[in-house]
């Protein structure tokens, strides 16, 4: 028998890694083009150019870092760069950042992500963590203070964090109305992290990637679906209704992360049951981090945490995928139920509506005042 | 072996026998106190003092210490020394004492000190132990200074050294323009990154040097073998000539 030893991802079909990465790059470029156009139209040319500069600078930084690395390692530079796909990392990193992030912060984070997130592990295929998520964690933990205050409006996740991620249906409607209603949120006509706004475009990318067999449909569908179902149950139990579930899916990076980051072939489990368990776990952690931590959104850290669990999930799911399917499905169900149950318990029993200054005037004055009062408070919360 | 070791240059000794990057001892304090070079140097000095004195005392008491209780005995010696150093620091350098905090007391359980007492001082004389303690302490100080240097410049953009006795700033140099510092290097994450990179560089240096030494050794052996073969051939020729001469006679 002939055995081939190659780092992940390995594919049985004819689909090559380069082909998949080309499709992924096309999708990311589509999202990037949308971001550039949106900021051009909404805030004038200077803002649009800023987004463009951010994108170009991070891609250039990624390519230069890899070129220097392969030069220092005495490998073929061109070959190395083409098989390392650093630009994908750079694009994702920029698109999940806020437009407020400075070019310097993004470039340094890209360099650190490429170098310590990917290359020191042995390059593409050997890394433990999603390099883009690694880089964004650096941006969030290290450069929060150096962000420019270009747009004073808060992202939906930050705005709703002001209420502690749970509120009456009226207050939630107020937050949603701030962004032009759920319909406009679906089309992406609001400020948030650059690439994660347009749900329609991201879902189109998802369909494109699935049809081209670039990604398995299970991961994104189970990820987004679990976020929806868990927050639906919590929303119904806490009296916030179905729009609570829709808001949880549309706001923040759930769609973008689900389509572009949980599907990373290197850092997610190999088997299909493993992928489903990974997706449900990430969804539960996303919601738990949203509800209970200081961070406004949990997509990033939930994916990083599940990346750490990937080897364990792979071990849980090893064996013949056909012969052992009963055991694998049972493992998957037990694991997924545990994750989902914890998220549900946290959601139903443990989150408290925040008694912030934002909620106070809304109570004392008229309920409608909440809409106008909220943004002011959010600015201080965002900082 | 010991002959060879003596021949090594000072720098090689500091790199090869480096307790932090060579033996991976005492990493905990190394990650914690290296936010600035002032803290790093202060910690390094404290470790040198404790290490030299503990090595001297251990080498003195080692001959008559029963084997069953030697670790408690060494620990008591080290702990007393650390307490003395800590009290002196608290009295004369209060700001440095506050900055280092618990890590002064934790020198007691620093692996380098007990490690050298066990591995070296208990088997060697007073002078050799003192010298070993000083070299090890110097290597530790150099390591933490390197880490502090990199972390302070990248993390805050300013390289500054304080006099811990008077608490005045000796010099302060802005190397990165304002707003271009990378705060992650002041956090433990940055400490791990810097540590990993430095450890990799030291290992790389050692590996290349070892490879070179091995190649030189191989070449020397090959040359020796050639010489031997040549000598043998010459001897054979001589013997043959002798035989031929005898035959002729």
Coordinates of C-alpha atoms in Angstrom, one line a residue, chain A residues 104-294:
Chain A
X104 CA -0.5 50.4 11.8
X105 CA -2.5 48.2 14.1
X106 CA -3.8 46.0 11.3
X107 CA -0.3 45.7 9.7
X108 CA 1.4 44.7 12.9
X109 CA -1.4 42.2 13.7
X110 CA -1.2 40.7 10.3
X111 CA 2.6 40.3 10.6
X112 CA 2.1 38.6 14.1
X113 CA -0.7 36.5 12.8
X114 CA 1.2 35.2 9.8
X115 CA 4.4 34.7 11.7
X116 CA 3.3 33.3 15.1
X117 CA -0.1 32.1 14.0
X118 CA 1.0 30.2 11.0
X119 CA 4.6 30.1 9.8
X120 CA 6.3 29.1 13.1
X121 CA 4.0 26.0 13.2
X122 CA 5.4 24.9 9.9
X123 CA 3.3 27.0 7.5
X124 CA -0.1 26.5 5.9
X125 CA -1.6 23.2 6.9
X126 CA 0.2 22.9 10.3
X127 CA -1.3 25.8 12.2
X128 CA -3.4 25.2 15.3
X129 CA -5.3 28.4 15.3
X130 CA -7.1 30.2 12.5
X131 CA -4.4 32.9 11.8
X132 CA -6.9 35.6 11.0
X133 CA -8.7 35.0 14.3
X134 CA -5.3 35.1 16.0
X135 CA -4.5 38.4 14.4
X136 CA -7.9 39.9 15.3
X137 CA -7.3 38.8 18.9
X138 CA -4.1 40.9 18.8
X139 CA -6.0 43.9 17.4
X140 CA -8.6 43.6 20.1
X141 CA -6.4 43.0 23.1
X142 CA -3.5 45.3 22.1
X143 CA -4.7 48.1 19.9
X144 CA -8.1 49.0 21.3
X145 CA -6.7 52.3 22.7
X146 CA -5.1 53.4 19.4
X147 CA -8.2 53.1 17.4
X148 CA -9.2 56.3 15.6
X149 CA -12.7 57.5 16.5
X150 CA -13.9 58.0 13.0
X151 CA -17.4 56.7 13.3
X152 CA -19.0 57.5 16.6
X153 CA -21.9 55.0 16.2
X154 CA -21.6 51.7 17.9
X155 CA -21.9 48.3 16.3
X156 CA -25.2 46.5 17.0
X157 CA -23.4 44.0 19.4
X158 CA -22.0 46.9 21.4
X159 CA -25.3 48.7 21.4
X160 CA -27.2 45.7 22.7
X161 CA -24.4 44.9 25.2
X162 CA -25.5 48.1 26.9
X163 CA -28.7 46.2 27.8
X164 CA -26.7 43.2 28.9
X165 CA -27.9 41.1 25.8
X166 CA -31.3 40.6 27.2
X167 CA -34.2 43.1 27.3
X168 CA -37.9 43.5 26.7
X169 CA -39.1 43.3 23.1
X170 CA -39.5 47.0 23.0
X171 CA -35.9 47.8 23.9
X172 CA -34.7 45.3 21.4
X173 CA -36.9 46.9 18.7
X174 CA -35.3 50.2 19.6
X175 CA -31.8 48.9 19.1
X176 CA -32.8 47.3 15.8
X177 CA -34.5 50.4 14.6
X178 CA -31.2 52.3 15.2
X179 CA -29.8 50.3 12.3
X180 CA -32.9 50.7 10.1
X181 CA -34.7 47.5 11.0
X182 CA -33.9 43.9 10.4
X183 CA -34.4 44.3 6.6
X184 CA -31.6 46.8 6.3
X185 CA -29.5 44.8 8.6
X186 CA -29.9 41.9 6.3
X187 CA -28.8 44.0 3.4
X188 CA -25.8 45.4 5.4
X189 CA -26.7 49.0 5.3
X190 CA -25.2 49.9 8.7
X191 CA -21.8 50.3 10.4
X192 CA -20.2 47.4 12.1
X193 CA -17.0 45.5 11.5
X194 CA -16.2 46.1 7.8
X195 CA -17.0 42.7 6.2
X196 CA -19.7 41.2 8.5
X197 CA -22.6 43.5 7.7
X198 CA -24.2 42.3 4.4
X199 CA -26.0 39.1 5.3
X200 CA -27.3 38.7 1.8
X201 CA -23.9 38.8 0.2
X202 CA -22.3 36.4 2.7
X203 CA -25.1 33.9 2.2
X204 CA -24.6 34.2 -1.5
X205 CA -20.9 33.4 -0.9
X206 CA -22.0 30.4 1.2
X207 CA -24.1 29.0 -1.6
X208 CA -21.3 29.6 -4.1
X209 CA -18.7 27.8 -1.9
X210 CA -21.1 24.9 -1.2
X211 CA -22.1 24.5 -4.9
X212 CA -18.4 24.5 -5.9
X213 CA -17.8 21.9 -3.2
X214 CA -15.2 24.1 -1.6
X215 CA -16.6 23.7 1.9
X216 CA -18.9 21.2 3.5
X217 CA -22.3 22.6 4.2
X218 CA -22.5 21.1 7.7
X219 CA -20.2 23.5 9.5
X220 CA -21.7 26.9 8.5
X221 CA -25.3 25.6 8.5
X222 CA -25.0 24.0 12.0
X223 CA -23.1 27.0 13.3
X224 CA -25.6 29.6 12.2
X225 CA -28.5 27.3 12.9
X226 CA -27.4 26.6 16.4
X227 CA -27.0 30.3 17.1
X228 CA -30.5 30.8 15.8
X229 CA -32.2 27.9 17.7
X230 CA -30.5 28.5 21.0
X231 CA -31.2 32.2 21.0
X232 CA -34.8 31.5 19.8
X233 CA -35.4 29.3 22.8
X234 CA -33.8 31.9 25.1
X235 CA -35.7 34.7 23.4
X236 CA -39.0 32.9 23.8
X237 CA -38.3 32.0 27.5
X238 CA -37.2 35.6 28.3
X239 CA -40.0 37.3 26.4
X240 CA -37.9 38.9 23.7
X241 CA -39.5 36.9 20.9
X242 CA -38.3 35.7 17.5
X243 CA -36.5 39.0 16.6
X244 CA -34.1 38.2 19.4
X245 CA -33.0 35.1 17.4
X246 CA -32.8 37.1 14.2
X247 CA -30.8 39.8 15.8
X248 CA -28.4 37.3 17.3
X249 CA -27.7 35.9 13.9
X250 CA -27.5 39.2 12.0
X251 CA -25.6 41.3 14.4
X252 CA -21.9 40.9 14.8
X253 CA -19.7 38.3 13.0
X254 CA -21.9 35.2 13.2
X255 CA -22.5 34.9 9.5
X256 CA -19.1 36.0 8.4
X257 CA -17.4 33.8 11.0
X258 CA -19.6 30.9 10.2
X259 CA -19.0 31.0 6.4
X260 CA -15.3 32.0 6.3
X261 CA -13.7 31.1 9.6
X262 CA -15.3 27.9 11.0
X263 CA -14.9 26.3 7.6
X264 CA -11.1 26.7 7.6
X265 CA -10.0 23.2 6.4
X266 CA -6.8 23.4 8.5
X267 CA -8.1 24.2 11.9
X268 CA -11.5 22.4 12.0
X269 CA -12.1 18.7 12.4
X270 CA -11.8 16.3 9.5
X271 CA -14.9 14.1 9.8
X272 CA -18.4 15.3 9.2
X273 CA -19.7 14.4 12.7
X274 CA -16.6 16.2 14.1
X275 CA -17.5 19.3 12.0
X276 CA -21.0 19.4 13.3
X277 CA -19.8 19.1 16.9
X278 CA -17.3 21.8 16.2
X279 CA -20.0 24.1 14.8
X280 CA -22.5 23.5 17.7
X281 CA -19.7 24.0 20.2
X282 CA -18.6 27.3 18.6
X283 CA -22.2 28.5 18.4
X284 CA -22.8 27.8 22.1
X285 CA -19.5 29.5 23.1
X286 CA -20.3 32.5 20.9
X287 CA -23.6 33.1 22.7
X288 CA -22.1 32.4 26.2
X289 CA -19.3 34.9 25.5
X290 CA -21.8 37.4 24.2
X291 CA -24.0 37.1 27.2
X292 CA -21.6 36.7 30.1
X293 CA -18.2 38.3 29.3
X294 CA -16.9 41.8 28.9

